[in-house]
CSV table of C-alpha atoms and ligand atoms in Angstrom, one decimal:
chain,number,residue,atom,x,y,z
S,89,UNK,CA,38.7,6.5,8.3
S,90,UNK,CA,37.3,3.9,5.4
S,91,UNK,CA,33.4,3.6,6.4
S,92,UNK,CA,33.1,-0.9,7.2
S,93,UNK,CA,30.0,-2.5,6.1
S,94,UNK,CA,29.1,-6.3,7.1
S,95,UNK,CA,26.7,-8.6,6.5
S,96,UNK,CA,26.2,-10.6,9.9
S,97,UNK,CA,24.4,-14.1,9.9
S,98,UNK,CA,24.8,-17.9,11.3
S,99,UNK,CA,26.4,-19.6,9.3
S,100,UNK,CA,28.1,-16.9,7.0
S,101,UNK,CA,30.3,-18.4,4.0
S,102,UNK,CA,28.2,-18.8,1.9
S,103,UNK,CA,26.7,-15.0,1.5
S,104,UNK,CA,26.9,-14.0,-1.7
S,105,UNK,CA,26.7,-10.3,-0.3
S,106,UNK,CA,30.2,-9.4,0.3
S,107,UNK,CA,30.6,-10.3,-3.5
S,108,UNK,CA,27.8,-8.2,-4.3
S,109,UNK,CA,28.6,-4.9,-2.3
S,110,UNK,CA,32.1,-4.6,-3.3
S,111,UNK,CA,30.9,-4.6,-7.2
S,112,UNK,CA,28.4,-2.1,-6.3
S,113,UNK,CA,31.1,0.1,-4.4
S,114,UNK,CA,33.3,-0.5,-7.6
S,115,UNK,CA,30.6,1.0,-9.9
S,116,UNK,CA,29.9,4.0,-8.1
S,117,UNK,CA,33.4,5.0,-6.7
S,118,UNK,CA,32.4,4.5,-2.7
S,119,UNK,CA,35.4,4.4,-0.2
S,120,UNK,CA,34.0,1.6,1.8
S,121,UNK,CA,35.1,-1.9,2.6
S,122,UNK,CA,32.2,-4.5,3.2
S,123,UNK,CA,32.5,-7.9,5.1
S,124,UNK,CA,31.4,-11.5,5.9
S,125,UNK,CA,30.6,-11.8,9.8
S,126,UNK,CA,30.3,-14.9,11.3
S,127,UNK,CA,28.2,-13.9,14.9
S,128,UNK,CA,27.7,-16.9,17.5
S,129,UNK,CA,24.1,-17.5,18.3
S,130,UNK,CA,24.1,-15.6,21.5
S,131,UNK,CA,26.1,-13.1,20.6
S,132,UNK,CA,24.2,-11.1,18.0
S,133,UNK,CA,23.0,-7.8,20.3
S,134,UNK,CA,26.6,-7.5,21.3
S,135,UNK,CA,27.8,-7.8,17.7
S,136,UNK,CA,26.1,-4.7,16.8
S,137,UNK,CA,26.9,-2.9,19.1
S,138,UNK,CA,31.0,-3.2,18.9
S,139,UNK,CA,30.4,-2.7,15.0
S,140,UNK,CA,28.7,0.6,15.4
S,141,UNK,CA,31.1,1.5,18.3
S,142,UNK,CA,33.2,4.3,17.2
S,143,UNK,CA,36.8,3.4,18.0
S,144,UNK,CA,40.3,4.1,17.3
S,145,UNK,CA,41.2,1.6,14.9
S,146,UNK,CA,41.0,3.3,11.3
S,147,UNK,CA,37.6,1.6,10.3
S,148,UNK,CA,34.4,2.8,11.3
S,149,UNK,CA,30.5,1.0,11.1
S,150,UNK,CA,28.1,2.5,9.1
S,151,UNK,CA,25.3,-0.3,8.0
S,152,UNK,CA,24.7,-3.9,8.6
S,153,UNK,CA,22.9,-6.7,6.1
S,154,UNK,CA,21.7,-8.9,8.6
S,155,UNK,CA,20.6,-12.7,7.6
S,156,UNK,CA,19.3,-16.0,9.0
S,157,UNK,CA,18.8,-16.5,12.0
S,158,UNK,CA,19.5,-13.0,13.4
S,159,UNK,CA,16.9,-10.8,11.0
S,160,UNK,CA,14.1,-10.6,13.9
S,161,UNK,CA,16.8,-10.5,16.4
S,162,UNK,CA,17.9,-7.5,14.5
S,163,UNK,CA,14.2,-6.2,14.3
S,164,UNK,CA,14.6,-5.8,18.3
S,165,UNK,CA,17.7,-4.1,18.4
S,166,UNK,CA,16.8,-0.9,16.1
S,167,UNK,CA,16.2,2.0,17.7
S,168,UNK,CA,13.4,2.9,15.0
S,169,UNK,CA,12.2,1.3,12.7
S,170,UNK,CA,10.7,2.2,8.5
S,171,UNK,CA,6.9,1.0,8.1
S,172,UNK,CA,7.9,-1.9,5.9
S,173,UNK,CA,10.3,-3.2,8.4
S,174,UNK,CA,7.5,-2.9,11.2
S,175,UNK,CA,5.4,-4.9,8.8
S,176,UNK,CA,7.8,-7.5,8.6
S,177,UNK,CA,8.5,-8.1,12.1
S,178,UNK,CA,12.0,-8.6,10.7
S,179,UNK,CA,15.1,-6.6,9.9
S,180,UNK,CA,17.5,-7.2,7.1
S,181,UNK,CA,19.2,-3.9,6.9
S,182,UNK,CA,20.4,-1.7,9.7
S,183,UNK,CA,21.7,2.0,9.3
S,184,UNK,CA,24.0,3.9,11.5
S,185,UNK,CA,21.8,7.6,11.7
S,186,UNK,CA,24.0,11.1,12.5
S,187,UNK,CA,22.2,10.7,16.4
S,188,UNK,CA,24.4,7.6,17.1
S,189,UNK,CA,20.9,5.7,16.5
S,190,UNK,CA,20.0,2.8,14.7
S,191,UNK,CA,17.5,2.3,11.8
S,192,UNK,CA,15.9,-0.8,11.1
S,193,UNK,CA,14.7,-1.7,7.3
S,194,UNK,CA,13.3,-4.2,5.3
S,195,UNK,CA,14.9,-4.3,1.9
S,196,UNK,CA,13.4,-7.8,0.7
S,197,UNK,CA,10.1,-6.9,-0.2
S,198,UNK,CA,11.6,-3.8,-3.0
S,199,UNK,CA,14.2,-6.1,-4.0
S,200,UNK,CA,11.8,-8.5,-5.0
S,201,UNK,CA,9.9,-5.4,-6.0
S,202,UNK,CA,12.3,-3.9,-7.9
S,203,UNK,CA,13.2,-7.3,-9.8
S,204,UNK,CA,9.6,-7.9,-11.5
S,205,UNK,CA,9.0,-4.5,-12.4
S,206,UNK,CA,12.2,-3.1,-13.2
S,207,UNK,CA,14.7,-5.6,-14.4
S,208,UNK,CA,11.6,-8.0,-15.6
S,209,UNK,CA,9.0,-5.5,-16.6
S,210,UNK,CA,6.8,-6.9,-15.2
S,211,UNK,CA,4.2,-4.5,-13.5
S,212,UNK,CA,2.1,-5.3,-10.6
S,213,UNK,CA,-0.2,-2.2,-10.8
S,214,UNK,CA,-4.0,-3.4,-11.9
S,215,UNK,CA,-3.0,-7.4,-11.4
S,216,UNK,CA,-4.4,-10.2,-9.7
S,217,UNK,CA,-1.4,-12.0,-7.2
S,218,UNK,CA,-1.0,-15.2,-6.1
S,219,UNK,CA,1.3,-15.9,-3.1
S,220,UNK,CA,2.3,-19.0,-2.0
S,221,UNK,CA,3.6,-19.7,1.7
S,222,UNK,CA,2.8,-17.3,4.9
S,223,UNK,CA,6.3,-17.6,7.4
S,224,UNK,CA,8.6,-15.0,7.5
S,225,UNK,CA,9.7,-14.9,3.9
S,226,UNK,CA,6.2,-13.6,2.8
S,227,UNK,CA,5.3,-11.1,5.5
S,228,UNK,CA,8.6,-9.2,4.5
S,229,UNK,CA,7.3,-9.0,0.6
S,230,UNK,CA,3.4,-7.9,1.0
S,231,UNK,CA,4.0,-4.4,1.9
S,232,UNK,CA,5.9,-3.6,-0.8
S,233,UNK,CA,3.6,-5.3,-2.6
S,234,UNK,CA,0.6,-4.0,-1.9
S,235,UNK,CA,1.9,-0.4,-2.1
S,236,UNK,CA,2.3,-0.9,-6.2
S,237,UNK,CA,-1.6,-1.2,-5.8
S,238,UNK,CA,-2.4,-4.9,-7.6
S,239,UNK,CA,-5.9,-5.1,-8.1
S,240,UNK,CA,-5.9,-7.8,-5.5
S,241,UNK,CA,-3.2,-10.2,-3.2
S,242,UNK,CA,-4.1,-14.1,-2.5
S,243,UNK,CA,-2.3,-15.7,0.2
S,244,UNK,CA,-2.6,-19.7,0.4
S,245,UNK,CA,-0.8,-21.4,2.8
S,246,UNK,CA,-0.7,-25.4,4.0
S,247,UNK,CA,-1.7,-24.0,7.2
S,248,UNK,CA,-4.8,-21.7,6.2
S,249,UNK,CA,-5.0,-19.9,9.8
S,250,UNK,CA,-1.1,-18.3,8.9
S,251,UNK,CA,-2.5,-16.9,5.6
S,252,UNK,CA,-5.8,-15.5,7.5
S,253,UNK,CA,-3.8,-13.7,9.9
S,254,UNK,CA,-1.4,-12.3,7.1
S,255,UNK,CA,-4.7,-10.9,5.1
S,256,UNK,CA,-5.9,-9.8,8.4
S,257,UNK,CA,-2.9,-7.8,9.3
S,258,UNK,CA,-2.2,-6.5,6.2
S,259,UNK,CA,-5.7,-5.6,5.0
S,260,UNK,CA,-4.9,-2.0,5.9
S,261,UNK,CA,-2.7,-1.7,3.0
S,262,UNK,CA,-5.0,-3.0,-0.1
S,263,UNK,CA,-7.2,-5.7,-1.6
S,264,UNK,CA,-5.6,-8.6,0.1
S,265,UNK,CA,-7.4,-12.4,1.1
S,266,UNK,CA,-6.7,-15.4,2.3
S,267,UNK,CA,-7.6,-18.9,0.7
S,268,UNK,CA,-6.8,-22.7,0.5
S,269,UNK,CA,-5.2,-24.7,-1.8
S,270,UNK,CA,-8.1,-26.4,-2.7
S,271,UNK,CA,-10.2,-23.1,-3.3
S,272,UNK,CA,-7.8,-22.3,-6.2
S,273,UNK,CA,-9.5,-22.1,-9.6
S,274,UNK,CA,-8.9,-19.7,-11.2
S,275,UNK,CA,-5.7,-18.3,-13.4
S,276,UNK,CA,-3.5,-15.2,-11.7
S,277,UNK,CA,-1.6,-12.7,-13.9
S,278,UNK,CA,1.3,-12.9,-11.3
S,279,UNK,CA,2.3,-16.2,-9.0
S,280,UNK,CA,5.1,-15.7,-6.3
S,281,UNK,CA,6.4,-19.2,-4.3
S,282,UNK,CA,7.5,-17.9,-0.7
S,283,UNK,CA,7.5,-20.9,0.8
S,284,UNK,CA,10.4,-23.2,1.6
S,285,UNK,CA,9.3,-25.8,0.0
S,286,UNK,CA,11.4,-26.1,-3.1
S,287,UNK,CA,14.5,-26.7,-0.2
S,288,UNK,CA,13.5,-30.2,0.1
S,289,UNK,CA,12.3,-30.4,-3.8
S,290,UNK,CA,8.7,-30.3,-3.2
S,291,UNK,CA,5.8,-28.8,-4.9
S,292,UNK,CA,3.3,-26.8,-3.3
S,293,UNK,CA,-0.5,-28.9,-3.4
S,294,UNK,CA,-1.5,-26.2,-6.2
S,295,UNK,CA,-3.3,-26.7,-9.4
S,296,UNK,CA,-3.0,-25.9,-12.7
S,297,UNK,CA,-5.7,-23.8,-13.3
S,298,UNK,CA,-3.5,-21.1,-11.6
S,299,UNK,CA,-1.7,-20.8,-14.3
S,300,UNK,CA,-3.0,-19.0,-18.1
S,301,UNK,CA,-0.7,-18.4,-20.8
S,302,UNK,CA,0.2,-14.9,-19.8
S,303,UNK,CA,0.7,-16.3,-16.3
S,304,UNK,CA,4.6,-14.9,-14.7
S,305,UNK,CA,6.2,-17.4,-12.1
S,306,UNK,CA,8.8,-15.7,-9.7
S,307,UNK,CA,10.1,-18.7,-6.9
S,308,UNK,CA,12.1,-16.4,-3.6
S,309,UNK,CA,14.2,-19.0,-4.2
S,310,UNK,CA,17.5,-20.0,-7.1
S,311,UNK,CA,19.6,-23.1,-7.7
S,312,UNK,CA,21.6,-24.9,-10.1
S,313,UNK,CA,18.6,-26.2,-11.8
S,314,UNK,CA,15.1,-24.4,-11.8
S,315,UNK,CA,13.5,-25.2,-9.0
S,316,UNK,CA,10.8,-27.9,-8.8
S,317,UNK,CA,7.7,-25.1,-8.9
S,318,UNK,CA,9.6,-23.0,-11.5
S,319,UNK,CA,9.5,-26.4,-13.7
S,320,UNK,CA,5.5,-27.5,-13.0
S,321,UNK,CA,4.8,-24.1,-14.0
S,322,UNK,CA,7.1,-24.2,-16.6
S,323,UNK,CA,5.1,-27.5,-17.8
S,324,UNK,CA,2.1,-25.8,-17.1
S,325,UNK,CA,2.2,-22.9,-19.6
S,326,UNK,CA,3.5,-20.2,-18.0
S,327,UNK,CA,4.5,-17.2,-19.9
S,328,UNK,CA,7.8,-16.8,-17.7
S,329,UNK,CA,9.8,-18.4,-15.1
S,330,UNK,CA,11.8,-16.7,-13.0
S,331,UNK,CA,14.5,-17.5,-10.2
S,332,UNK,CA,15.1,-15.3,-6.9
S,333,UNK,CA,18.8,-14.6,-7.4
S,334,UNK,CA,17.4,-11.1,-8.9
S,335,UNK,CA,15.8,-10.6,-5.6
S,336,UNK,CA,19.0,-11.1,-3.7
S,337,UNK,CA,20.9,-8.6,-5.7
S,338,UNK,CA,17.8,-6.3,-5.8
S,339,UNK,CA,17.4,-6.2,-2.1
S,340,UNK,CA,21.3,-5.6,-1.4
S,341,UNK,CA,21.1,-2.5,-4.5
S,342,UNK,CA,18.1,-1.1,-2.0
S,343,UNK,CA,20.2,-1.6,1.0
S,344,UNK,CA,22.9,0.1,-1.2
S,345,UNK,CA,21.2,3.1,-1.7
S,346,UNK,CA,20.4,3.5,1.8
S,347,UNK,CA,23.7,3.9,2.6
S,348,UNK,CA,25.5,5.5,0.1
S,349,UNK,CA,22.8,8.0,-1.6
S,350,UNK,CA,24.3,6.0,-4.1
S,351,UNK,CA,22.5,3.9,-6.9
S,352,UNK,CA,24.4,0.8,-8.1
S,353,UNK,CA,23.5,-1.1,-11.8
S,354,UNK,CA,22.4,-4.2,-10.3
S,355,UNK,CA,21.6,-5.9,-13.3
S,356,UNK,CA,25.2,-5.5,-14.4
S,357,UNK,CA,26.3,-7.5,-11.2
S,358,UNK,CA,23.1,-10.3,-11.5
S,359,UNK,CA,24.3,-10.9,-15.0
S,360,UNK,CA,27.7,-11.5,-13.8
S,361,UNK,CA,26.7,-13.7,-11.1
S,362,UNK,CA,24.6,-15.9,-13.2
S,363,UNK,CA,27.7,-16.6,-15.3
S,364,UNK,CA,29.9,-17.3,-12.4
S,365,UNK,CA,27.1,-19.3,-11.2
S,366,UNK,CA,25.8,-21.3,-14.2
S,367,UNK,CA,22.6,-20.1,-13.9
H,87,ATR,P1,10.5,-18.5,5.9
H,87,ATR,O1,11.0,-17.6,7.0
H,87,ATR,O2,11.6,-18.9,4.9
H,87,ATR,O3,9.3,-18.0,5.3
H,87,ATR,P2,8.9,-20.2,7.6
H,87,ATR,O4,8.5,-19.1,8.4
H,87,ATR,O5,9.3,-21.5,8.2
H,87,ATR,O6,10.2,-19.9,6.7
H,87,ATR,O7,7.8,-20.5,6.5
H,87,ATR,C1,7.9,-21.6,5.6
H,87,ATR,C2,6.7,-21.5,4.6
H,87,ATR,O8,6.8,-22.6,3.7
H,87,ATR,C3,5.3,-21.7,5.3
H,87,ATR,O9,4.3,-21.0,4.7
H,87,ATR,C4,5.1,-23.3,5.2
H,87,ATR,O10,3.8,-23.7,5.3
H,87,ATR,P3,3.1,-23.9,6.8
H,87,ATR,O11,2.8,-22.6,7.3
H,87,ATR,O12,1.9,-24.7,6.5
H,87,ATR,O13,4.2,-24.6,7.5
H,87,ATR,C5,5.6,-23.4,3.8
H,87,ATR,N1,6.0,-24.8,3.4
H,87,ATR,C6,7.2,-25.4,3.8
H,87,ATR,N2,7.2,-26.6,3.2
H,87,ATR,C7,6.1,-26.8,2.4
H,87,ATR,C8,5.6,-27.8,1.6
H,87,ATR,N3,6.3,-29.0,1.4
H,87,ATR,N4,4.4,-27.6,0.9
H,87,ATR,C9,3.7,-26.4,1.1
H,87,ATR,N5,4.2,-25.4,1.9
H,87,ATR,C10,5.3,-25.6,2.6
């Protein structure tokens, strides 16, 4: 029996995780095979189920990556759930346990995590946080953040009463606030975009006192091209720039591990995928 691994989603061809997973089962000598699944947008309850059925057929279902639009779909369906997933409200790993139950987790947050401070060194202990956004992207990250103790976490948001009840619900785990764009005058040592806005190549309403010389830029988000945020900051001084394709690889390593007991070299498989990429 070859353990099967999938990352399920709607659409699907596009996942760059099937590409990912197999490099990291290549490095460290798993037997496992990992898929694309395409799930129909009612289906997705009954999807995880059949995968984690054990049947005859020579494959089994250990672990799912689950991605838009199913994550807080997926979030329902685990039978427990890690502290950083409950804080999410959102699920973008699930793992088969020895019980026959299924664990929910939230890799996104130590990818993203794991990206800055390990592959960037870039610490967050001791530093002042800027974060940009307050939908479902930035409630997965703020745990994990918080738990590397920064001496503080601001959260603006177009709509301040999101970034309120972020600070609100996640006071319990540090120095967190909430503020509007136009409060902003001050410099951060560390600036993360989580919103969505570079999708439609717009800039946040921020300004550029945010930004000092020693000022890091990480946007969730990667493209062709910088995106428009990564190049006003880039304008603006910032020390460094960086994209979120390590976030991507970062989050799948952590999901990875999980599995396998198994830790993959992620920044050998990101610096391949930036070539094939042209990033
Ligand atoms: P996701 O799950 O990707 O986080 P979301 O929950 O729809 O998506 O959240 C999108 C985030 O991007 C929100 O914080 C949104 O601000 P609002 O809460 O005010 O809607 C933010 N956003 C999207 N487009 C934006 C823009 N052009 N300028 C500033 N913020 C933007």
């Amino acid at each position: 029996m070859t353990d099967l691994y999938a990352v399920m989603g709607n659409p699907i061809q596009h996942s760059k995780s099937p590409q990912i997973h197999t490099q990291f089962a290549a490095q460290t000598s798993q037997d496992m095979l990992y898929r694309a699944m395409l799930v129909p947008l009612a289906g997705f309850e009954n999807a995880v189920h059949d995968f984690f059925k054990v049947g005859a057929n020579s494959e089994v279902g250990k672990g799912l990556n689950i991605t838009v639009p199913f994550k807080e779909q997926a979030f329902e369906v685990a039978d427990t759930l890690t502290i950083r997933a409950q804080t999410a409200q959102a699920v973008n790993t699930l793992i088969l346990q020895e019980d026959g139950s299924i664990l929910g987790d939230n890799t996104d947050g130590a990818g993203l995590v794991g990206d800055l401070v390990a592959n960037h060194k870039v610490p967050l202990q001791g530093r002042r946080i800027l974060v940009i956004g307050a939908g479902g992207a930035v409630r997965g990250i703020l745990q994990p953040f918080l738990h590397e103790q920064p001496e503080s976490i601001t959260v603006v948001n177009r709509t301040f009463k999101k970034a309120q009840a972020l600070a609100d619900n996640f006071s319990e785990f540090g120095n967190i606030s909430a503020c509007e764009f136009a409060q902003l005058n001050a410099p951060f040592d560390v600036i993360i975009n989580g919103t969505s806005a570079s999708l439609s190549g717009e800039l946040p309403p921020i300004p550029s006192s945010v930004i000092a010389a020693h000022t890091v830029v990480y946007d969730m988000m990667y493209g062709q091209e910088l995106t428009p945020f990564l190049q006003w900051s880039q304008k603006n001084g910032a020390a460094k720039v960086l994209d979120g394709l390590g976030m991507l690889v970062g989050q799948a390593a952590v999901s990875f591990e999980l599995w396998r007991n198994a830790q993959p070299d992620s920044q050998a498989v990101l610096l391949k995928m930036r070539q094939q990429l042209n990033l």
